[in-house]
Amino acid sequence: MTHKYVQEHGGVGCLGRRKLDAWAEEEWGVEILRTPPYHCHWNPIEFLWSQTKQNIRNMGNRDDKIPIVESRTIRFLTEFKADAAKALFDKTKKDEDETRAMMMEKAAMLEDTDFSLLYETDEQGRLVNIRIDES
């Protein structure tokens, strides 16, 4: 069905991201989420792969044959619940939002360089008589 739609609408070159995203939403009720390239920590699929690998490790051993590992992988992925998938997206969004907030906070910080920190040390090397010189 997808190939037919693409051909009927002028081929791949005529379908930009926005048109494809709108089609997926309209036709299938699917929202396309674009993740930043080269930022695996903001890509929910990486969390899923991590859980998949951990599950496979817990279920078997190093001597398992490929067909056994493949069937376990398929079973894990087909049984992966929608609420678990949502949790992966929520975690990604939370991490991204926290990073964005930290970046904005850092950009808004004023660097206070109008003072000097003066201190002395005692015989054991501990700091004593700490004071700020604002002149």
Coordinates of C-alpha atoms in Angstrom, one line a residue:
M1 CA 0.0 0.0 0.0
T2 CA 2.8 2.4 0.8
H3 CA 4.5 1.9 -2.6
K4 CA 1.3 2.5 -4.4
Y5 CA 0.7 5.7 -2.5
V6 CA 4.2 6.9 -3.2
Q7 CA 3.8 6.2 -6.9
E8 CA 0.4 7.8 -7.1
H9 CA 1.9 11.0 -5.5
G10 CA 4.9 11.5 -7.8
G11 CA 7.5 9.1 -6.4
V12 CA 9.9 9.4 -3.6
G13 CA 11.3 12.7 -4.7
C14 CA 8.0 14.4 -4.3
L15 CA 7.5 13.2 -0.7
G16 CA 9.3 15.4 1.8
R17 CA 9.4 14.5 5.5
R18 CA 6.4 16.7 6.3
K19 CA 4.3 15.0 3.6
L20 CA 5.3 11.6 4.7
D21 CA 4.8 12.4 8.4
A22 CA 1.3 13.8 7.6
W23 CA 0.5 10.7 5.5
A24 CA 1.5 8.4 8.3
E25 CA -0.6 10.3 10.8
E26 CA -3.6 10.6 8.5
E27 CA -3.5 7.1 7.0
W28 CA -2.4 5.0 10.0
G29 CA -2.6 7.3 13.1
V30 CA 1.2 7.0 13.5
E31 CA 3.2 10.0 14.7
I32 CA 6.7 10.0 13.3
L33 CA 9.2 11.0 16.0
R34 CA 12.5 12.4 14.6
T35 CA 15.4 11.9 17.0
P36 CA 18.6 13.8 16.7
P37 CA 21.3 12.0 14.7
Y38 CA 24.4 10.8 16.5
H39 CA 22.7 11.1 20.0
C40 CA 22.0 7.5 21.0
H41 CA 21.1 8.6 24.5
W42 CA 18.1 10.4 23.1
N43 CA 16.9 7.6 20.9
P44 CA 14.4 5.2 22.6
I45 CA 15.3 2.3 20.4
E46 CA 18.7 2.2 22.1
F47 CA 17.0 1.5 25.4
L48 CA 15.0 -1.2 23.8
W49 CA 18.1 -2.9 22.3
S50 CA 19.7 -2.7 25.7
Q51 CA 16.7 -4.4 27.4
T52 CA 16.6 -7.0 24.5
K53 CA 20.3 -7.9 24.9
Q54 CA 19.9 -8.1 28.7
N55 CA 16.9 -10.4 28.4
I56 CA 18.7 -12.7 25.9
R57 CA 21.7 -12.9 28.2
N58 CA 19.5 -13.8 31.2
M59 CA 17.6 -16.5 29.3
G60 CA 20.5 -18.4 27.8
N61 CA 24.2 -19.1 27.6
R62 CA 27.0 -18.6 25.2
D63 CA 26.6 -22.0 23.6
D64 CA 23.0 -21.3 22.4
K65 CA 22.6 -21.7 18.6
I66 CA 21.6 -18.7 16.5
P67 CA 18.0 -20.0 15.8
I68 CA 17.4 -20.2 19.6
V69 CA 18.7 -16.7 20.2
E70 CA 16.6 -15.5 17.2
S71 CA 13.4 -17.0 18.5
R72 CA 14.0 -15.6 22.0
T73 CA 14.6 -12.2 20.5
I74 CA 11.5 -12.3 18.4
R75 CA 9.5 -13.5 21.4
F76 CA 10.8 -10.7 23.6
L77 CA 10.1 -8.0 21.0
T78 CA 6.6 -9.3 20.1
E79 CA 5.7 -9.4 23.8
F80 CA 7.1 -5.9 24.5
K81 CA 4.1 -4.0 25.9
A82 CA 2.9 -0.6 24.7
D83 CA 3.2 1.0 28.1
A84 CA 6.9 -0.2 28.3
A85 CA 7.5 1.4 24.9
K86 CA 5.9 4.6 26.2
A87 CA 8.1 4.6 29.2
L88 CA 11.2 4.5 26.9
F89 CA 9.9 7.6 25.0
D90 CA 9.1 9.3 28.3
K91 CA 12.6 8.6 29.6
T92 CA 14.1 10.0 26.5
K93 CA 12.0 13.1 26.6
K94 CA 12.8 13.6 30.3
D95 CA 16.5 13.3 29.7
E96 CA 16.4 15.7 26.7
D97 CA 14.4 18.2 28.7
E98 CA 16.8 18.1 31.6
T99 CA 19.8 18.5 29.4
R100 CA 18.1 21.5 27.6
A101 CA 17.3 23.1 31.0
M102 CA 20.9 22.7 32.1
M103 CA 22.2 24.2 28.9
M104 CA 19.8 27.2 29.2
E105 CA 20.8 27.6 32.9
K106 CA 24.5 27.6 32.0
A107 CA 23.9 30.1 29.2
A108 CA 22.0 32.4 31.6
M109 CA 24.6 32.2 34.3
L110 CA 26.8 35.3 34.8
E111 CA 30.4 34.6 35.6
D112 CA 31.3 36.4 38.7
T113 CA 35.0 37.3 38.3
D114 CA 35.0 40.5 40.3
F115 CA 36.5 39.1 43.4
S116 CA 39.6 37.2 44.7
L117 CA 39.5 34.4 47.2
L118 CA 42.2 34.9 49.8
Y119 CA 43.2 32.1 52.2
E120 CA 45.9 31.0 54.5
T121 CA 46.9 27.4 55.6
D122 CA 47.9 26.1 59.0
E123 CA 50.8 23.6 59.7
Q124 CA 48.7 20.6 58.6
G125 CA 47.8 22.2 55.3
R126 CA 44.2 23.0 56.2
L127 CA 42.6 26.2 54.9
V128 CA 42.1 28.9 57.6
N129 CA 41.2 32.6 57.4
I130 CA 39.3 32.4 54.2
R131 CA 38.1 35.8 53.0
I132 CA 36.9 37.4 49.8
D133 CA 38.6 40.5 48.5
E134 CA 36.1 42.6 46.4
S135 CA 38.4 45.5 45.7

